[in-house]
Short mmCIF file of C-alpha atoms in Angstrom, two decimals:
data_model
loop_
_atom_site.label_atom_id
_atom_site.label_comp_id
_atom_site.label_asym_id
_atom_site.label_seq_id
_atom_site.Cartn_x
_atom_site.Cartn_y
_atom_site.Cartn_z
CA MET I 1 31.20 71.70 113.86
CA THR I 2 33.90 71.80 112.25
CA ASP I 3 35.92 68.54 111.40
CA ARG I 4 38.09 66.70 113.25
CA ILE I 5 41.46 65.76 114.04
CA LEU I 6 42.96 63.21 116.81
CA ILE I 7 47.06 62.49 116.73
CA ILE I 8 48.04 59.71 119.38
CA ASP I 9 51.61 61.12 120.35
CA PHE I 10 54.37 58.50 121.05
CA GLY I 11 56.83 61.20 121.88
CA SER I 12 58.36 61.70 118.41
CA GLN I 13 60.00 64.39 118.46
CA VAL I 14 58.36 65.87 115.31
CA THR I 15 53.99 64.74 116.77
CA GLN I 16 53.70 68.45 116.44
CA LEU I 17 54.93 69.32 112.84
CA ILE I 18 52.04 66.92 111.94
CA ALA I 19 49.78 69.25 114.15
CA ARG I 20 50.73 71.33 111.52
CA ARG I 21 50.01 70.13 108.20
CA VAL I 22 46.43 69.32 108.88
CA ARG I 23 45.43 72.01 110.32
CA GLU I 24 47.51 73.86 107.24
CA SER I 25 45.49 71.76 104.80
CA GLY I 26 41.81 73.70 107.17
CA VAL I 27 41.07 70.97 109.53
CA TYR I 28 41.67 71.61 113.53
CA CYS I 29 43.47 68.84 114.99
CA GLU I 30 44.14 68.68 118.75
CA ILE I 31 47.45 65.98 120.19
CA VAL I 32 47.03 63.76 123.17
CA PRO I 33 49.44 61.64 124.39
CA PHE I 34 49.01 58.05 123.83
CA GLN I 35 47.79 56.96 127.73
CA LYS I 36 44.56 59.67 127.69
CA ALA I 37 43.75 58.49 124.03
CA GLY I 38 41.70 55.89 124.96
CA GLN I 39 40.13 58.92 126.54
CA ALA I 40 39.75 61.43 124.13
CA LEU I 41 38.27 59.40 121.50
CA GLN I 42 35.49 59.52 123.27
CA SER I 43 34.93 63.46 123.93
CA PHE I 44 36.82 64.78 120.88
CA ASP I 45 35.14 62.54 118.37
CA PRO I 46 37.81 62.56 115.71
CA LYS I 47 36.97 62.17 112.07
CA ALA I 48 39.65 60.60 112.01
CA VAL I 49 43.25 59.04 113.67
CA ILE I 50 46.91 59.49 112.70
CA LEU I 51 49.54 57.43 115.35
CA SER I 52 52.53 59.30 116.09
CA GLY I 53 56.71 58.56 115.36
CA GLY I 54 57.61 58.03 118.72
CA PRO I 55 61.12 56.11 120.57
CA SER I 56 59.97 53.26 121.59
CA SER I 57 59.64 49.82 120.24
CA VAL I 58 56.77 47.17 119.58
CA THR I 59 58.61 44.45 120.53
CA LEU I 60 59.56 45.60 124.28
CA ASP I 61 57.57 43.62 127.40
CA GLU I 62 55.30 46.29 127.56
CA PRO I 63 55.13 48.73 124.53
CA PRO I 64 52.94 51.43 124.29
CA LEU I 65 50.27 51.08 122.23
CA ALA I 66 47.05 52.26 120.44
CA PRO I 67 43.93 51.89 122.68
CA PRO I 68 42.45 48.10 120.99
CA HIS I 69 38.81 49.75 120.51
CA LEU I 70 40.06 52.25 117.57
CA PHE I 71 40.63 49.67 115.26
CA ASP I 72 37.22 48.75 115.49
CA MET I 73 35.43 51.94 115.63
CA GLY I 74 34.89 52.44 112.15
CA LEU I 75 37.61 55.60 111.88
CA PRO I 76 40.03 56.25 109.24
CA VAL I 77 43.32 55.80 110.39
CA LEU I 78 47.44 56.92 109.31
CA GLY I 79 50.22 55.12 111.06
CA ILE I 80 53.77 56.63 111.08
CA CYS I 81 56.47 55.57 111.61
CA TYR I 82 56.39 53.13 114.67
CA GLY I 83 52.22 53.57 114.46
CA GLU I 84 52.62 52.76 111.72
CA GLN I 85 54.64 49.19 113.35
CA THR I 86 51.96 49.39 116.70
CA MET I 87 49.37 48.99 115.09
CA VAL I 88 50.55 46.36 112.82
CA ALA I 89 51.47 44.50 115.74
CA GLN I 90 48.47 45.49 117.83
CA LEU I 91 45.88 44.06 114.09
CA GLY I 92 48.08 40.57 113.89
CA GLY I 93 51.51 41.21 111.92
CA GLN I 94 54.66 41.10 112.68
CA VAL I 95 57.81 43.92 113.74
CA GLU I 96 61.59 43.04 114.42
CA ASN I 97 64.43 44.80 115.39
CA ALA I 98 66.17 45.57 112.09
CA ASP I 99 69.53 45.04 111.48
CA HIS I 100 69.42 48.24 108.84
CA ARG I 101 68.54 51.29 110.44
CA GLU I 102 67.52 54.02 108.69
CA PHE I 103 67.57 58.08 109.99
CA GLY I 104 67.85 60.92 106.84
CA ARG I 105 66.98 60.30 104.07
CA ALA I 106 65.73 58.11 101.81
CA THR I 107 64.18 56.77 98.40
CA VAL I 108 60.73 54.99 98.33
CA LYS I 109 59.37 52.48 95.29
CA ILE I 110 55.69 53.08 94.59
CA GLU I 111 54.39 49.59 94.34
CA ASP I 112 51.29 50.27 93.83
CA ASP I 113 48.54 52.71 94.51
CA CYS I 114 46.45 53.99 96.85
CA ALA I 115 43.95 56.21 98.12
CA LEU I 116 46.76 58.39 99.94
CA PHE I 117 48.85 57.94 97.18
CA HIS I 118 46.61 58.94 95.09
CA GLY I 119 47.58 61.74 93.06
CA VAL I 120 50.22 62.32 94.67
CA PHE I 121 52.44 58.88 93.97
CA GLU I 122 52.51 57.74 91.06
CA THR I 123 52.95 53.69 90.69
CA GLY I 124 56.41 52.74 89.96
CA SER I 125 58.05 56.65 91.48
CA GLU I 126 61.09 56.62 93.24
CA GLU I 127 60.13 59.58 95.98
CA PRO I 128 62.40 61.36 98.76
CA VAL I 129 61.87 61.13 102.02
CA TRP I 130 62.56 61.38 105.35
CA MET I 131 63.48 57.91 107.76
CA SER I 132 64.06 57.40 111.05
CA HIS I 133 63.21 54.37 112.67
CA GLY I 134 65.38 51.62 114.15
CA ASP I 135 62.54 47.53 113.84
CA ARG I 136 60.75 47.21 111.58
CA VAL I 137 57.92 45.48 109.55
CA ILE I 138 58.60 41.85 108.47
CA SER I 139 54.68 40.42 108.10
CA LEU I 140 51.00 41.95 107.60
CA PRO I 141 48.05 42.11 109.50
CA ASP I 142 44.58 40.21 106.79
CA GLY I 143 43.77 42.90 104.95
CA PHE I 144 46.58 45.10 104.06
CA ARG I 145 49.34 45.24 100.75
CA VAL I 146 52.32 46.84 100.66
CA VAL I 147 52.21 50.00 98.73
CA ALA I 148 56.27 51.27 98.59
CA SER I 149 59.14 49.33 100.03
CA THR I 150 62.83 49.96 100.14
CA HIS I 151 65.94 47.90 100.40
CA SER I 152 66.35 47.76 103.58
CA ALA I 153 61.98 48.67 104.37
CA PRO I 154 59.63 45.85 102.36
CA PHE I 155 56.88 47.77 104.12
CA ALA I 156 58.10 51.56 103.72
CA ALA I 157 54.23 51.89 102.86
CA ILE I 158 50.86 49.90 103.80
CA ALA I 159 47.28 49.54 103.23
CA ASP I 160 44.03 48.19 103.54
CA ASP I 161 41.72 50.63 101.74
CA GLU I 162 38.25 48.81 102.95
CA ARG I 163 39.19 49.64 106.30
CA HIS I 164 40.78 52.72 105.93
CA PHE I 165 43.45 51.93 107.63
CA TYR I 166 47.77 53.22 106.21
CA GLY I 167 50.93 53.74 107.12
CA VAL I 168 54.43 54.75 106.22
CA GLN I 169 57.79 54.17 107.83
CA PHE I 170 58.71 57.78 106.85
CA HIS I 171 58.13 60.81 108.13
CA PRO I 172 55.15 62.92 105.96
CA GLU I 173 55.13 65.38 108.55
CA VAL I 174 58.63 67.21 108.03
CA VAL I 175 60.31 69.59 105.01
CA HIS I 176 63.09 66.58 103.55
CA THR I 177 59.79 64.48 103.11
CA PRO I 178 58.98 66.51 99.72
CA ARG I 179 54.95 65.79 98.64
CA GLY I 180 54.38 65.13 103.01
CA ALA I 181 51.78 68.01 102.75
CA ASP I 182 50.11 66.21 100.03
CA LEU I 183 49.89 63.12 101.88
CA LEU I 184 48.11 64.29 104.74
CA ARG I 185 45.99 66.24 103.12
CA ASN I 186 44.84 63.15 101.80
CA PHE I 187 44.62 61.04 105.15
CA THR I 188 42.42 64.48 105.76
CA HIS I 189 40.17 65.47 103.18
CA ARG I 190 40.19 62.14 100.38
CA VAL I 191 40.40 59.81 102.89
CA ALA I 192 39.09 60.95 105.93
CA GLY I 193 36.70 63.09 104.03
CA CYS I 194 37.00 66.33 105.97
CA SER I 195 35.44 69.73 104.71
CA GLY I 196 39.14 71.67 105.35
CA ASP I 197 36.60 74.80 106.22
CA TRP I 198 38.43 75.36 109.99
CA SER I 199 39.95 79.29 109.64
CA MET I 200 41.33 81.33 112.29
CA GLY I 201 38.00 83.78 111.25
CA ALA I 202 36.44 81.19 112.58
CA PHE I 203 38.29 79.37 114.82
CA LYS I 204 38.33 83.84 117.21
CA THR I 205 34.64 83.54 117.13
CA ALA I 206 34.10 80.24 118.90
CA ALA I 207 37.35 81.85 121.47
CA ILE I 208 34.93 84.37 121.98
CA ASP I 209 31.91 83.10 123.19
CA HIS I 210 33.60 80.42 125.23
CA VAL I 211 35.84 83.31 127.24
CA ARG I 212 32.11 84.95 127.66
CA LYS I 213 31.19 81.22 129.37
CA GLN I 214 34.38 80.72 130.88
CA VAL I 215 34.29 84.27 132.93
CA GLY I 216 30.30 84.78 132.68
CA ASP I 217 30.92 87.35 135.87
CA GLY I 218 33.35 87.45 137.14
CA ARG I 219 37.32 89.73 136.45
CA VAL I 220 39.66 88.92 134.33
CA LEU I 221 43.68 90.47 135.28
CA CYS I 222 45.80 89.60 131.90
CA GLY I 223 49.49 89.52 132.48
CA LEU I 224 50.72 91.90 129.25
CA SER I 225 54.39 91.12 128.68
CA GLY I 226 54.22 93.14 125.15
CA GLY I 227 55.00 90.68 123.38
CA VAL I 228 52.51 88.86 119.82
CA ASP I 229 51.61 86.08 122.40
CA SER I 230 49.94 87.94 125.22
CA SER I 231 49.25 90.84 123.11
CA VAL I 232 46.86 88.91 120.87
CA VAL I 233 45.47 87.38 124.42
CA ALA I 234 44.80 91.26 125.79
CA VAL I 235 43.17 92.25 122.77
CA LEU I 236 41.13 89.33 122.22
CA LEU I 237 39.59 89.06 125.88
CA HIS I 238 39.35 92.60 125.27
CA GLU I 239 36.19 92.06 123.09
CA ALA I 240 34.89 89.78 124.35
CA ILE I 241 34.57 90.59 128.18
CA GLY I 242 35.41 94.39 127.48
CA ASP I 243 35.62 96.74 130.88
CA GLN I 244 35.30 92.82 132.67
CA LEU I 245 39.68 93.03 131.71
CA THR I 246 42.19 94.82 133.22
CA CYS I 247 46.10 94.15 132.34
CA VAL I 248 48.47 93.85 134.43
CA PHE I 249 52.36 95.17 132.80
CA VAL I 250 54.78 93.50 134.79
CA ASP I 251 58.29 95.58 133.88
CA THR I 252 60.44 93.13 134.71
CA GLY I 253 63.35 95.28 133.43
CA MET I 254 64.49 92.91 131.37
CA MET I 255 62.63 93.94 127.86
CA ARG I 256 64.27 94.69 124.80
CA ALA I 257 65.06 99.17 123.83
CA ASN I 258 62.34 101.08 124.10
CA GLU I 259 59.19 97.07 124.73
CA PRO I 260 57.95 98.56 127.78
CA GLU I 261 56.71 102.23 126.50
CA GLN I 262 55.79 100.66 123.45
CA VAL I 263 53.23 98.37 125.65
CA VAL I 264 52.00 100.90 127.46
CA SER I 265 51.48 103.54 124.34
CA LEU I 266 49.55 100.71 122.05
CA PHE I 267 47.37 99.28 125.60
CA ARG I 268 46.20 102.37 127.12
CA ASP I 269 46.29 105.21 123.84
CA THR I 270 45.15 103.37 121.02
CA TYR I 271 43.27 100.10 122.79
CA ASN I 272 41.54 102.65 125.42
CA ILE I 273 42.54 98.99 127.75
CA PRO I 274 43.00 99.90 130.89
CA LEU I 275 46.08 98.99 132.73
CA VAL I 276 48.69 98.15 134.99
CA HIS I 277 52.08 99.01 134.82
CA VAL I 278 54.58 98.12 137.50
CA ASP I 279 58.11 98.35 137.53
CA ALA I 280 59.29 95.22 138.98
CA ALA I 281 62.95 95.92 137.53
CA GLY I 282 64.31 95.89 140.97
CA THR I 283 62.55 92.95 142.61
CA PHE I 284 63.95 90.72 139.87
CA LEU I 285 67.56 91.52 139.87
CA SER I 286 67.09 91.47 143.83
CA ARG I 287 66.52 88.33 143.34
CA LEU I 288 68.41 86.68 140.92
CA GLU I 289 71.63 88.43 142.21
CA GLY I 290 74.96 85.66 141.93
CA VAL I 291 72.24 83.12 140.40
CA GLU I 292 73.95 81.30 137.11
CA ASP I 293 71.99 78.01 136.65
CA PRO I 294 69.63 79.08 133.36
CA GLU I 295 66.82 76.77 134.91
CA GLN I 296 66.97 78.25 138.22
CA LYS I 297 66.91 81.51 136.33
CA ARG I 298 63.90 80.61 134.89
CA LYS I 299 61.81 79.58 138.06
CA ILE I 300 63.21 82.67 139.67
CA ILE I 301 61.60 84.58 136.96
CA GLY I 302 58.36 82.69 137.64
CA SER I 303 57.63 82.48 140.76
CA THR I 304 58.75 86.61 141.28
CA PHE I 305 56.11 87.23 138.35
CA ILE I 306 53.65 86.02 139.83
CA ASP I 307 54.56 87.58 143.69
CA VAL I 308 54.09 90.56 142.27
CA PHE I 309 51.88 89.26 139.68
CA GLU I 310 49.34 88.86 143.00
CA ALA I 311 50.69 91.76 144.99
CA GLU I 312 48.85 94.08 142.07
CA ALA I 313 46.21 91.98 142.03
CA ASN I 314 45.04 92.09 146.18
CA LYS I 315 46.01 96.27 144.68
CA ILE I 316 43.67 96.12 143.09
CA GLY I 317 40.34 93.96 144.07
CA GLY I 318 41.66 90.94 143.28
CA ALA I 319 39.89 88.97 140.35
CA ASP I 320 38.86 84.98 139.25
CA PHE I 321 40.27 84.53 135.85
CA LEU I 322 44.23 85.55 135.91
CA ALA I 323 44.23 85.09 132.02
CA GLN I 324 48.13 84.20 129.98
CA GLY I 325 49.34 83.51 126.86
CA THR I 326 50.39 80.21 125.89
CA LEU I 327 50.69 78.32 123.55
CA TYR I 328 50.42 74.91 121.78
CA PRO I 329 53.62 74.73 121.96
CA ASP I 330 53.66 75.62 126.03
CA VAL I 331 51.49 73.16 126.68
CA ILE I 332 52.80 70.61 124.64
CA GLU I 333 56.45 71.63 124.86
CA SER I 334 56.08 71.36 129.44
CA VAL I 335 55.74 67.45 130.34
CA SER I 336 56.55 64.41 128.46
CA PHE I 337 54.03 62.54 126.84
CA THR I 338 55.66 59.54 127.10
CA GLY I 339 56.16 59.43 130.97
CA GLY I 340 60.19 59.03 129.43
CA PRO I 341 62.70 60.65 130.14
CA SER I 342 61.91 63.72 127.29
CA VAL I 343 62.90 66.73 128.56
CA THR I 344 60.72 69.42 130.01
CA ILE I 345 61.09 72.85 127.47
CA LYS I 346 58.91 75.07 128.55
CA SER I 347 59.65 75.35 132.20
CA HIS I 348 58.16 78.67 133.42
CA HIS I 349 54.90 78.32 131.91
CA ASN I 350 52.16 78.18 134.41
CA VAL I 351 51.07 75.59 131.92
CA GLY I 352 50.11 73.35 135.67
CA GLY I 353 48.25 75.58 137.13
CA LEU I 354 48.22 78.47 139.69
CA PRO I 355 49.52 78.34 143.13
CA GLU I 356 47.10 77.55 145.42
CA ARG I 357 47.31 80.17 147.57
CA MET I 358 45.97 82.92 144.09
CA LYS I 359 42.47 81.79 144.70
CA MET I 360 42.21 82.33 140.09
CA ASP I 361 41.20 79.76 137.44
CA LEU I 362 43.43 80.50 133.99
CA VAL I 363 42.34 81.71 130.41
CA GLU I 364 44.07 80.47 127.82
CA PRO I 365 42.67 81.13 124.94
CA LEU I 366 45.31 80.26 122.63
CA ARG I 367 46.94 77.29 124.16
CA GLU I 368 45.32 75.54 120.91
CA LEU I 369 47.81 77.42 118.44
CA PHE I 370 50.35 77.47 117.66
CA LYS I 371 52.85 80.12 116.93
CA ASP I 372 52.14 81.57 112.95
CA GLU I 373 47.95 80.63 113.65
CA VAL I 374 48.11 83.51 116.96
CA ARG I 375 49.76 85.78 114.36
CA ALA I 376 47.02 85.52 112.19
CA LEU I 377 44.72 85.34 114.90
CA GLY I 378 45.85 88.90 115.70
CA ARG I 379 45.94 90.20 112.29
CA GLU I 380 42.10 89.01 112.41
CA LEU I 381 41.64 90.83 115.24
CA GLY I 382 43.46 94.47 113.56
CA LEU I 383 46.10 94.47 115.96
CA PRO I 384 49.10 96.56 114.57
CA GLU I 385 51.17 94.42 111.54
CA THR I 386 54.36 96.45 114.60
CA PHE I 387 53.39 94.19 116.67
CA VAL I 388 51.58 90.91 114.69
CA GLY I 389 55.04 90.17 113.69
CA ARG I 390 57.54 91.34 115.92
CA HIS I 391 59.77 88.62 116.37
CA PRO I 392 59.10 85.56 119.26
CA PHE I 393 60.94 86.61 122.39
CA PRO I 394 60.38 84.34 124.93
CA GLY I 395 58.97 85.85 129.29
CA PRO I 396 62.17 85.43 130.68
CA GLY I 397 63.11 88.04 128.30
CA LEU I 398 67.04 88.98 128.09
CA ALA I 399 67.75 86.68 130.65
CA ILE I 400 68.41 84.17 128.71
CA ARG I 401 70.23 85.92 126.38
CA LEU I 402 72.51 86.35 129.22
CA PRO I 403 74.48 83.33 130.20
CA GLY I 404 75.62 84.07 133.42
CA GLU I 405 74.37 86.07 137.00
CA ILE I 406 72.72 88.40 135.63
CA THR I 407 73.34 92.69 136.54
CA ALA I 408 72.48 95.82 135.61
CA ASP I 409 76.09 96.98 133.76
CA LYS I 410 75.34 93.32 131.91
CA LEU I 411 71.43 93.93 130.56
CA HIS I 412 72.37 97.25 129.33
CA ILE I 413 75.35 95.70 127.01
CA LEU I 414 72.88 93.42 126.11
CA ARG I 415 70.39 96.33 125.39
CA GLN I 416 72.13 98.15 123.15
CA ALA I 417 73.90 96.06 121.16
CA ASP I 418 70.58 94.32 120.14
CA GLN I 419 68.99 96.97 119.68
CA ILE I 420 72.25 97.93 116.49
CA TYR I 421 71.25 94.71 115.72
CA LEU I 422 67.52 95.42 115.02
CA ASP I 423 67.27 98.66 113.81
CA GLU I 424 70.04 96.53 111.47
CA ILE I 425 68.40 94.02 109.87
CA ARG I 426 65.50 96.66 109.75
CA LYS I 427 66.90 98.61 107.73
CA ALA I 428 68.11 96.15 105.24
CA GLY I 429 64.72 95.02 105.34
CA LEU I 430 65.66 91.51 106.36
CA TYR I 431 64.05 91.76 109.73
CA ASP I 432 60.20 90.07 107.54
CA GLU I 433 62.23 86.87 106.84
CA ILE I 434 63.43 86.24 109.76
CA TRP I 435 61.94 84.39 112.09
CA GLN I 436 63.68 85.13 115.83
CA ALA I 437 67.16 87.23 116.07
CA PHE I 438 68.92 88.42 118.87
CA ALA I 439 71.79 89.07 120.19
CA VAL I 440 73.66 87.03 123.33
CA LEU I 441 76.24 88.52 126.20
CA LEU I 442 78.00 86.36 126.71
CA PRO I 443 80.04 85.81 129.88
CA VAL I 444 83.47 85.33 128.35
CA ARG I 445 85.79 88.81 127.90
CA THR I 446 88.38 89.48 125.50
CA VAL I 447 91.71 90.84 125.73
CA GLY I 448 91.14 93.69 122.56
CA VAL I 449 92.95 96.56 121.53
CA MET I 450 91.00 100.19 120.45
CA GLY I 451 92.84 102.89 118.92
CA ASP I 452 96.06 103.42 121.29
CA GLU I 453 94.52 101.39 124.25
CA ARG I 454 93.85 97.24 125.69
CA THR I 455 90.37 96.78 125.63
CA TYR I 456 88.82 93.61 128.31
CA ASP I 457 86.03 93.27 126.96
CA TYR I 458 82.35 90.98 126.70
CA VAL I 459 82.37 89.56 123.74
CA CYS I 460 78.83 89.37 121.88
CA ALA I 461 77.20 86.75 119.95
CA LEU I 462 74.71 87.05 117.52
CA ARG I 463 71.49 85.07 116.08
CA ALA I 464 69.35 84.60 113.78
CA VAL I 465 67.27 81.54 112.75
CA THR I 466 64.19 80.51 109.37
CA SER I 467 61.98 78.87 110.44
CA THR I 468 58.65 78.11 108.81
CA ASP I 469 56.41 77.26 112.26
CA GLY I 470 59.50 77.67 115.52
CA MET I 471 60.90 73.83 115.65
CA THR I 472 63.38 73.29 112.99
CA ALA I 473 65.41 76.34 112.31
CA ASP I 474 68.68 77.02 109.80
CA TYR I 475 71.32 79.94 110.65
CA TYR I 476 69.61 82.90 108.86
CA ASP I 477 73.09 83.58 105.43
CA PHE I 478 73.73 87.55 105.82
CA SER I 479 76.26 89.07 103.53
CA HIS I 480 80.25 89.28 105.22
CA ASP I 481 79.52 93.04 104.58
CA PHE I 482 76.00 93.57 106.75
CA LEU I 483 77.55 90.94 109.55
CA GLY I 484 80.75 92.75 109.46
CA ASN I 485 78.77 96.69 109.79
CA VAL I 486 76.63 95.73 112.19
CA ALA I 487 79.97 93.34 114.05
CA THR I 488 81.46 97.47 114.16
CA GLN I 489 78.65 99.20 115.28
CA ILE I 490 78.40 97.38 118.22
CA ILE I 491 82.06 97.67 119.33
CA ASN I 492 81.62 101.33 118.77
CA GLN I 493 79.02 101.91 119.85
CA VAL I 494 78.67 99.22 123.25
CA LYS I 495 80.77 100.70 125.67
CA GLY I 496 81.72 96.62 126.78
CA ILE I 497 81.80 94.82 123.96
CA ASN I 498 85.18 94.29 122.75
CA ARG I 499 84.30 91.60 120.02
CA VAL I 500 81.37 89.93 117.82
CA VAL I 501 80.21 86.37 116.65
CA TYR I 502 78.50 85.36 114.38
CA ASP I 503 76.38 81.91 115.43
CA ILE I 504 75.82 79.82 112.77
CA THR I 505 73.92 76.13 114.75
CA SER I 506 71.11 75.15 112.58
CA LYS I 507 68.71 73.52 115.46
CA PRO I 508 67.02 70.17 115.13
CA PRO I 509 63.09 69.48 116.02
CA GLY I 510 62.65 71.56 119.11
CA THR I 511 62.90 74.64 120.81
CA ILE I 512 65.11 77.15 119.24
CA GLU I 513 65.50 79.95 122.14
CA TRP I 514 69.43 79.78 123.23
CA GLU I 515 69.87 78.28 126.64
#
């Protein structure tokens, strides 16, 4: 079995980035909320543990804690931000509320070498890092020493090389700490001794084996949306169980231009996978009539999908399992790990299970993967690059690119504008440089003049973002000429739009969808 790292989550916005960096170094890892960490330490059998950051304070009466027996298990432990603070407090050191908090870019002075820093930070150097803390360590437990400091955080990094315990007040997982990935690799490889042999090829083999064991002789229905995730699930399942799989493609009427035809062609003609194509656009639109709240729209779309899917399942004689393309971010973002005020982001996924009336169990072979890992798996499975490299497109489709009430007319306008935008991005050779690009039809109408006539039409917003992992995003810096050309084409070709704007919003850690 490959080496594994367990990440205990205390509610940080960027905990997923820790997992990304660890996996990038060839080491498999999973995230578990601190409330369930005690059980996970036994069942997951990790080779080392990372304690994440979080919004809480160890100075509270009942702060979130790591399982006390963790520090007696002989496992290497790395505490990050709050993770460092709780490790210090639980082992006998002291933490206090800081008079001077640190948020953002900072510089740490490397005071001494240690296994965590070896070959990454040189003693005496000053290194840029990213800080985010309101508390600070003021005394260390026995066995620890200071290895890095800042003016306001004299214990910015600490080490107990004998027990392989390390703590850093900064966040090595974010790109704003330039050598952070190297530091995490030092922990997984040098300190923990992980081999770094985890690969997507190995995951594919294990996933196919797991599906065969889970499904047995049962029949599986796969909810196919045409996006990257469900497409990879379908091909993986077909390779694992063959004719035991039937795909059901529910066309909600909210897909991008030409996508329904592409889905049917790929899975029926290329892969010869049994496919049921359901045109349910009328059903979805009727249930969404008059609804403007985005969260309500998501829930209606999710429940309607289940209803349509269940009806089709009954027509073809039912099945034992339902497969869907749930990813790791969907799992994490659909719950509050800390039990506090964190927001449930991915409410349209059935990550909590299916309605009781559906007599099927879930098959979710991708629920341990991030989006770019799914793309890599798709390539391992031989999916065409046109599908594997497609920009993320959420389950609710154009519905969340259309704030306000959804109508067939507005969907038609948006679909045309979106197609022009994406076509021009492809023509300019920019598609693969961009993580996600889409048009949005705003619930705003403006007066304009086109030729000799006044118009009163919608405003179209364009968005394009760059990202390495989908957790943080920055707007793509198009040239004015490109934007001018796209805007002109949309206004000239799409009846119902008389103004185009470009969104230059950057996104901190969290979802990058528009709502």
